[in-house]
Tab-separated table of C-alpha atoms in Angstrom:
chain	number	residue	atom	x	y	z
A	752	MET	CA	-11.017	-30.352	7.384
A	753	PRO	CA	-10.990	-26.563	7.986
A	754	ASN	CA	-11.625	-24.343	4.964
A	755	PRO	CA	-8.569	-22.511	3.593
A	756	LEU	CA	-8.852	-18.878	4.680
A	757	PHE	CA	-8.715	-17.132	1.318
A	758	SER	CA	-10.327	-19.529	-1.057
A	759	THR	CA	-8.798	-20.650	-4.332
A	760	TYR	CA	-12.233	-20.944	-5.994
A	761	THR	CA	-12.060	-19.123	-9.316
A	762	GLN	CA	-15.794	-18.384	-9.560
A	763	GLY	CA	-16.459	-15.119	-7.757
A	764	GLU	CA	-19.504	-16.138	-5.702
A	765	ASN	CA	-17.851	-19.342	-4.498
A	766	ARG	CA	-14.615	-17.516	-3.623
A	767	VAL	CA	-16.404	-14.865	-1.575
A	768	THR	CA	-18.690	-17.337	0.201
A	769	SER	CA	-15.844	-19.711	1.004
A	770	THR	CA	-13.758	-16.870	2.440
A	771	VAL	CA	-16.588	-15.638	4.664
A	772	ILE	CA	-17.307	-19.176	5.903
A	773	ALA	CA	-13.602	-19.863	6.501
A	774	VAL	CA	-13.224	-16.791	8.715
A	775	LEU	CA	-16.344	-17.727	10.701
A	776	GLU	CA	-14.903	-21.213	11.132
A	777	HIS	CA	-11.533	-19.902	12.322
A	778	VAL	CA	-12.932	-17.603	15.042
A	779	ASN	CA	-14.545	-18.922	18.206
A	780	ASN	CA	-18.152	-20.080	18.009
A	781	GLN	CA	-19.463	-17.211	20.136
A	782	LEU	CA	-17.997	-14.611	17.760
A	783	ALA	CA	-19.379	-16.456	14.729
A	784	GLU	CA	-22.789	-16.688	16.363
A	785	ASP	CA	-22.745	-12.984	17.294
A	786	ILE	CA	-21.996	-12.021	13.687
A	787	LEU	CA	-24.639	-14.323	12.229
A	788	GLU	CA	-27.251	-13.324	14.806
A	789	ALA	CA	-26.729	-9.692	13.800
A	790	LEU	CA	-27.130	-10.567	10.104
A	791	THR	CA	-30.250	-12.673	10.624
A	792	ASP	CA	-31.781	-10.726	13.522
A	793	GLU	CA	-31.996	-13.983	15.472
A	794	SER	CA	-30.795	-15.048	18.911
A	795	ASP	CA	-29.395	-18.278	20.350
A	796	LEU	CA	-28.007	-19.665	17.112
A	797	SER	CA	-26.101	-22.905	17.655
A	798	LEU	CA	-23.351	-23.603	15.129
A	799	VAL	CA	-21.451	-26.823	14.588
A	800	SER	CA	-20.421	-27.551	10.994
A	801	PHE	CA	-19.377	-25.229	8.154
A	802	ASP	CA	-19.753	-26.592	4.618
A	803	ASN	CA	-19.232	-25.155	1.129
A	804	GLN	CA	-21.268	-26.094	-1.990
A	805	VAL	CA	-23.866	-28.206	-0.168
A	806	THR	CA	-25.864	-30.472	-2.479
A	807	GLY	CA	-29.633	-30.233	-2.086
A	808	VAL	CA	-32.659	-31.372	-4.029
A	809	ASP	CA	-32.323	-29.612	-7.402
A	810	SER	CA	-30.391	-26.963	-5.497
A	811	ILE	CA	-26.797	-26.244	-4.473
A	812	PRO	CA	-26.560	-23.365	-1.982
A	813	ASP	CA	-23.184	-21.643	-1.813
A	814	ALA	CA	-22.620	-22.735	1.793
A	815	ALA	CA	-24.322	-24.068	4.899
A	816	ILE	CA	-23.777	-23.929	8.652
A	817	LYS	CA	-25.607	-26.767	10.392
A	818	SER	CA	-26.601	-28.037	13.830
A	819	SER	CA	-30.012	-27.588	15.441
A	820	THR	CA	-29.832	-24.452	13.285
A	821	ALA	CA	-29.450	-24.665	9.502
A	822	LEU	CA	-28.215	-21.487	7.817
A	823	TRP	CA	-27.933	-21.756	4.052
A	824	PHE	CA	-26.215	-19.063	2.039
A	825	GLU	CA	-26.848	-17.775	-1.456
A	826	THR	CA	-24.204	-15.183	-2.301
A	827	LYS	CA	-24.218	-12.757	-5.213
A	828	THR	CA	-21.194	-10.664	-6.144
A	829	SER	CA	-23.039	-8.566	-8.739
A	830	ARG	CA	-25.848	-6.131	-8.079
A	831	ASP	CA	-29.352	-6.989	-9.301
A	832	ALA	CA	-28.360	-10.635	-9.751
A	833	VAL	CA	-30.772	-12.469	-7.435
A	834	ASP	CA	-32.726	-15.271	-9.144
A	835	GLN	CA	-36.158	-15.903	-7.612
A	836	GLU	CA	-36.434	-19.440	-9.001
A	837	GLN	CA	-33.059	-20.298	-7.478
A	838	LEU	CA	-34.206	-19.056	-4.083
A	839	GLU	CA	-37.400	-21.104	-4.288
A	840	ASN	CA	-35.355	-24.198	-5.181
A	841	HIS	CA	-33.126	-23.645	-2.151
A	842	LEU	CA	-36.151	-23.291	0.125
A	843	HIS	CA	-37.649	-26.481	-1.321
A	844	ALA	CA	-34.380	-28.319	-0.612
A	845	LEU	CA	-34.248	-26.811	2.876
A	846	ASP	CA	-37.587	-28.541	3.568
A	847	GLU	CA	-35.597	-31.782	3.734
A	848	ASP	CA	-33.357	-30.478	6.535
A	849	GLU	CA	-34.402	-31.535	10.029
A	850	ALA	CA	-32.965	-28.512	11.848
A	851	GLU	CA	-35.333	-26.742	14.232
A	852	LEU	CA	-34.389	-23.285	12.917
A	853	GLN	CA	-33.933	-22.877	9.160
A	854	ARG	CA	-32.774	-19.748	7.374
A	855	LEU	CA	-31.677	-19.004	3.823
A	856	ILE	CA	-29.343	-15.991	3.986
A	857	VAL	CA	-29.166	-14.094	0.697
A	858	LEU	CA	-25.961	-12.049	0.811
A	859	THR	CA	-25.591	-9.455	-1.958
A	860	PRO	CA	-23.940	-6.094	-2.690
A	861	ASP	CA	-27.321	-4.454	-3.411
A	862	ALA	CA	-28.088	-1.241	-1.534
A	863	ARG	CA	-31.760	-2.175	-1.081
A	864	LEU	CA	-33.788	-5.353	-0.621
A	865	PRO	CA	-33.977	-7.037	-4.060
A	866	ASP	CA	-37.501	-7.397	-5.432
A	867	GLU	CA	-36.858	-11.107	-6.031
A	868	VAL	CA	-36.322	-11.608	-2.284
A	869	ALA	CA	-39.322	-9.502	-1.303
A	870	THR	CA	-41.571	-11.506	-3.619
A	871	VAL	CA	-40.758	-14.829	-1.953
A	872	ASN	CA	-43.278	-15.227	0.856
A	873	ASP	CA	-41.264	-17.391	3.250
A	874	GLU	CA	-40.162	-16.372	6.751
A	875	ARG	CA	-37.019	-18.490	6.391
A	876	ILE	CA	-35.439	-16.144	3.849
A	877	VAL	CA	-33.220	-13.342	5.139
A	878	TRP	CA	-31.490	-10.729	3.009
A	879	ALA	CA	-28.308	-8.930	4.042
A	880	ASN	CA	-25.791	-6.909	2.096
A	881	PHE	CA	-22.033	-6.721	2.500
A	882	ASP	CA	-22.333	-3.276	4.086
A	883	SER	CA	-24.253	-4.813	6.990
A	884	LEU	CA	-21.659	-7.581	7.287
A	885	ILE	CA	-18.868	-4.984	7.430
A	886	ASP	CA	-20.830	-2.971	10.027
A	887	THR	CA	-21.185	-6.091	12.178
A	888	ILE	CA	-17.477	-6.882	11.892
A	889	GLU	CA	-16.582	-3.317	12.893
A	890	THR	CA	-18.880	-3.548	15.923
A	891	VAL	CA	-17.205	-6.789	17.014
A	892	LEU	CA	-13.745	-5.271	16.552
A	893	GLU	CA	-14.740	-2.335	18.785
A	894	ARG	CA	-15.278	-4.664	21.750
A	895	ASP	CA	-12.798	-4.763	24.603
A	896	VAL	CA	-12.551	-6.748	27.806
A	897	GLY	CA	-13.369	-3.716	29.943
A	898	ASN	CA	-16.821	-2.989	28.530
A	899	ALA	CA	-18.044	-6.071	26.640
A	900	GLU	CA	-21.176	-7.635	28.079
A	901	ALA	CA	-20.744	-11.036	29.648
A	902	SER	CA	-22.629	-12.677	26.765
A	903	MET	CA	-20.303	-11.153	24.174
A	904	SER	CA	-17.000	-12.584	23.058
A	905	VAL	CA	-14.030	-10.245	22.658
A	906	PRO	CA	-11.870	-11.255	19.669
A	907	THR	CA	-8.319	-12.344	20.341
A	908	GLU	CA	-5.500	-10.663	18.422
A	909	ARG	CA	-5.545	-13.505	15.892
A	910	GLU	CA	-9.325	-13.352	15.490
A	911	ALA	CA	-9.242	-9.571	15.088
A	912	PHE	CA	-6.609	-9.996	12.362
A	913	LEU	CA	-8.816	-12.491	10.512
A	914	LEU	CA	-11.856	-10.219	10.725
A	915	ARG	CA	-9.882	-7.191	9.486
A	916	GLU	CA	-8.519	-9.238	6.596
A	917	LEU	CA	-12.047	-10.362	5.724
A	918	SER	CA	-13.148	-6.711	5.656
A	919	ARG	CA	-10.269	-5.791	3.351
A	920	PHE	CA	-11.054	-8.762	1.110
A	921	LEU	CA	-14.673	-7.622	0.743
A	922	TYR	CA	-13.518	-4.075	-0.073
A	923	ASP	CA	-11.061	-5.418	-2.659
A	924	GLU	CA	-13.837	-7.464	-4.262
A	925	ASP	CA	-15.887	-4.234	-4.647
A	926	LEU	CA	-18.810	-5.629	-2.650
A	927	VAL	CA	-19.318	-2.632	-0.349
A	928	SER	CA	-21.173	0.540	-1.320
A	929	GLY	CA	-19.261	3.439	-2.821
A	930	ARG	CA	-17.066	5.614	-0.615
A	931	GLU	CA	-17.861	8.886	-2.389
A	932	ASP	CA	-21.085	9.598	-0.479
A	933	ARG	CA	-19.893	8.297	2.882
A	934	VAL	CA	-18.337	10.309	5.718
A	935	LEU	CA	-16.703	8.732	8.753
A	936	VAL	CA	-17.789	10.610	11.888
A	937	VAL	CA	-15.562	9.922	14.899
A	938	ALA	CA	-15.998	10.629	18.591
A	939	ALA	CA	-13.469	13.410	18.971
A	940	ARG	CA	-12.946	14.718	22.493
A	941	LYS	CA	-9.168	14.296	21.989
A	942	ALA	CA	-9.161	13.936	18.218
A	943	TRP	CA	-10.644	17.368	17.451
A	944	PRO	CA	-7.902	19.447	19.134
A	945	GLU	CA	-5.263	17.064	17.715
A	946	TYR	CA	-6.621	17.610	14.219
A	947	GLN	CA	-6.652	21.381	14.710
A	948	GLU	CA	-3.036	21.244	15.874
A	949	HIS	CA	-1.565	18.622	13.529
A	950	GLY	CA	-4.027	17.885	10.690
A	951	LEU	CA	-4.018	14.183	11.647
A	952	TYR	CA	-6.370	11.649	13.220
A	953	PHE	CA	-4.941	9.107	15.690
A	954	CYS	CA	-6.731	5.985	16.908
A	955	GLN	CA	-6.223	2.359	17.890
A	956	ALA	CA	-3.756	0.513	15.648
A	957	ASN	CA	-5.383	-1.476	12.834
A	958	ARG	CA	-8.819	-0.091	13.662
A	959	SER	CA	-11.237	-1.126	10.921
A	960	PHE	CA	-13.115	1.551	8.944
A	961	LYS	CA	-14.975	1.456	5.665
A	962	PRO	CA	-13.144	3.305	2.879
A	963	VAL	CA	-14.162	6.985	2.940
A	964	ASP	CA	-13.095	10.202	1.261
A	965	HIS	CA	-13.985	12.479	4.198
A	966	LEU	CA	-13.846	12.438	7.992
A	967	ALA	CA	-15.856	14.540	10.459
A	968	PHE	CA	-15.435	15.161	14.192
A	969	TYR	CA	-18.177	14.821	16.819
A	970	THR	CA	-17.604	16.392	20.239
A	971	ASP	CA	-19.266	18.933	22.549
A	972	GLY	CA	-22.657	17.646	21.349
A	973	GLU	CA	-22.112	18.621	17.700
A	974	ILE	CA	-20.429	17.702	14.434
A	975	LYS	CA	-17.752	20.318	13.865
A	976	THR	CA	-17.722	22.481	10.755
A	977	ALA	CA	-14.394	21.198	9.394
A	978	VAL	CA	-14.830	18.052	7.264
A	979	PRO	CA	-11.354	17.261	5.914
A	980	SER	CA	-10.501	14.904	3.072
A	981	VAL	CA	-8.775	11.609	3.820
A	982	THR	CA	-5.541	11.282	1.844
A	983	ASP	CA	-3.846	8.191	3.315
A	984	ALA	CA	-3.471	6.042	6.428
A	985	ILE	CA	-0.813	4.075	8.270
A	986	GLU	CA	-2.438	1.112	10.004
A	987	SER	CA	0.128	0.776	12.788
A	988	ILE	CA	3.118	2.891	13.791
A	989	GLU	CA	4.941	3.560	17.053
A	990	LEU	CA	4.766	7.281	17.751
A	991	THR	CA	8.441	7.924	18.448
A	992	GLU	CA	10.824	10.170	16.558
A	993	GLU	CA	13.093	7.285	15.570
A	994	THR	CA	10.278	5.104	14.232
A	995	VAL	CA	8.754	7.932	12.213
A	996	ARG	CA	12.132	8.882	10.712
A	997	ASN	CA	12.781	5.302	9.600
A	998	HIS	CA	9.289	4.163	8.567
A	999	ALA	CA	9.470	2.988	4.963
A	1000	ASP	CA	5.784	3.554	4.115
A	1001	LEU	CA	5.769	7.306	4.798
A	1002	SER	CA	6.237	9.863	2.059
A	1003	GLN	CA	8.578	12.745	2.845
A	1004	SER	CA	5.721	15.174	3.479
A	1005	GLN	CA	3.922	12.648	5.682
A	1006	ARG	CA	7.123	11.980	7.607
A	1007	GLU	CA	7.638	15.674	8.283
A	1008	GLN	CA	4.007	16.198	9.322
A	1009	LEU	CA	3.937	13.192	11.647
A	1010	LEU	CA	7.379	13.943	13.060
A	1011	ASP	CA	6.227	17.457	14.014
A	1012	ALA	CA	3.256	15.946	15.855
A	1013	VAL	CA	5.318	13.268	17.621
A	1014	THR	CA	7.929	15.831	18.681
A	1015	GLN	CA	5.148	17.988	20.119
A	1016	PHE	CA	3.677	14.976	21.950
A	1017	HIS	CA	7.113	14.285	23.441
A	1018	LYS	CA	7.573	17.885	24.527
A	1019	GLU	CA	4.121	17.991	26.145
A	1020	GLU	CA	4.620	14.534	27.743
A	1021	SER	CA	1.425	13.439	25.999
A	1022	GLU	CA	0.268	9.845	26.456
A	1023	ARG	CA	0.293	9.551	22.653
A	1024	HIS	CA	4.096	9.611	22.600
A	1025	GLY	CA	5.471	6.074	22.375
A	1026	GLU	CA	2.068	4.497	21.760
A	1027	THR	CA	1.405	2.348	18.681
A	1028	GLU	CA	-1.455	3.929	16.754
A	1029	LYS	CA	-3.243	4.104	13.432
A	1030	VAL	CA	-2.726	7.481	11.751
A	1031	ILE	CA	-5.055	8.965	9.128
A	1032	PHE	CA	-3.633	11.821	7.079
A	1033	LEU	CA	-6.056	14.641	6.320
A	1034	ARG	CA	-6.187	17.801	4.246
A	1035	ASP	CA	-8.696	20.605	3.800
A	1036	GLY	CA	-12.023	19.286	2.530
A	1037	ILE	CA	-15.272	21.194	3.032
A	1038	THR	CA	-16.398	23.605	5.738
A	1039	LEU	CA	-19.996	23.533	6.938
A	1040	ASP	CA	-21.899	26.783	7.453
A	1041	ARG	CA	-22.511	25.823	11.099
A	1042	PRO	CA	-21.939	22.891	13.460
A	1043	VAL	CA	-24.574	20.151	13.295
A	1044	LYS	CA	-26.228	20.070	16.722
A	1045	ASN	CA	-27.040	16.701	18.265
A	1046	ASP	CA	-30.749	16.130	18.927
A	1047	LYS	CA	-30.641	12.318	19.045
A	1048	THR	CA	-32.766	10.928	21.902
A	1049	ALA	CA	-33.085	7.554	23.565
A	1050	SER	CA	-35.741	5.283	22.054
A	1051	ASP	CA	-37.639	5.043	25.338
A	1052	SER	CA	-37.452	8.654	26.506
A	1053	ASP	CA	-36.673	12.226	25.515
A	1054	ARG	CA	-33.209	11.949	27.038
A	1055	THR	CA	-30.496	13.153	24.648
A	1056	VAL	CA	-27.849	10.549	23.840
A	1057	ALA	CA	-24.564	10.845	21.974
A	1058	PHE	CA	-24.872	10.814	18.200
A	1059	VAL	CA	-21.518	9.000	17.993
A	1060	GLN	CA	-20.147	6.531	20.539
A	1061	GLY	CA	-17.007	5.329	18.735
A	1062	HIS	CA	-17.666	6.087	15.078
A	1063	ARG	CA	-20.454	5.990	12.523
A	1064	TYR	CA	-21.086	6.923	8.899
A	1065	VAL	CA	-23.317	9.582	7.366
A	1066	SER	CA	-24.095	10.687	3.830
A	1067	PHE	CA	-21.638	13.218	2.436
A	1068	SER	CA	-24.309	14.803	0.249
A	1069	LYS	CA	-26.639	15.258	3.238
A	1070	LEU	CA	-23.856	16.600	5.439
A	1071	ARG	CA	-22.670	19.145	2.882
A	1072	ALA	CA	-26.270	20.425	2.631
A	1073	ASN	CA	-25.620	22.004	6.064
A	1074	PRO	CA	-28.256	20.299	8.231
A	1075	GLU	CA	-29.012	21.983	11.526
A	1076	TYR	CA	-29.555	18.805	13.552
A	1077	THR	CA	-28.116	15.276	13.543
A	1078	THR	CA	-31.554	13.662	13.130
A	1079	GLU	CA	-31.438	14.928	9.547
A	1080	LEU	CA	-28.566	12.469	9.009
A	1081	GLU	CA	-30.069	9.509	10.859
A	1082	ASP	CA	-31.295	7.514	7.872
A	1083	SER	CA	-27.977	7.666	6.023
A	1084	ASP	CA	-25.756	5.238	7.969
């Protein structure tokens, strides 16, 4: 029987694990495999069954996904909560599984690899945090039919909804790193002039982002000096005068600001007018001393490549220190 999507388990670790497993079970196998391959840094995973609270030998992992591949999960919802003896018990129980590929995935909210995981000398153990899970989900949600590789599955509307809801669930459970030192940097060929004109950021409806306090714009080979604060967002709204006037979730000031932009789009016959978009409301934040020049190069050559393709995250504290080049931000995603 399929797992209920948002689990009724009362114990936090079981509730989180069951919800993650349920979403993986409710999307197509290729999407589930893509997500798990990214978490485990493996390829050619083959998934068949999804089980919660699997009984082992002196060990009950939080969940398991089994076929010729056995992926066992130990989930922690508190930081610094990994138990080395528990991990060793799971690995001992996993010895009894006949799967060709065996992995114990330790999923935690820790920012760095827990010492208890590092101490266990077993190639079957893999650590991942919820930030990396969110990053993987965002990457999957960025796919579209026009540019996805043949081996990649593009989520349907229903699957995209489930993945976005999983992201929001993980945010609500406070399992993702703090937003205060995180800046969303967006590719901004169109977005930068729109922000300058209207103080807003427009993008695909329901586009998934980590919670952030600030947003920055990357275009013309640089991060622009204006780094506004994020005040609110509307996940999906049709950009017409009538819809904006009647939208119940807009404050009066937001309505006036967005209506001015939509009216301007209409007057200019912009393609934005009439489209359904996500809208992020911005206000003055910080101003950098100078633009941050892109010096990112391809891994196999000295060829310069874009610092941002769709979006990425950088450290707010590093950005406000006025770096000269983007490589100074590289280790802060």
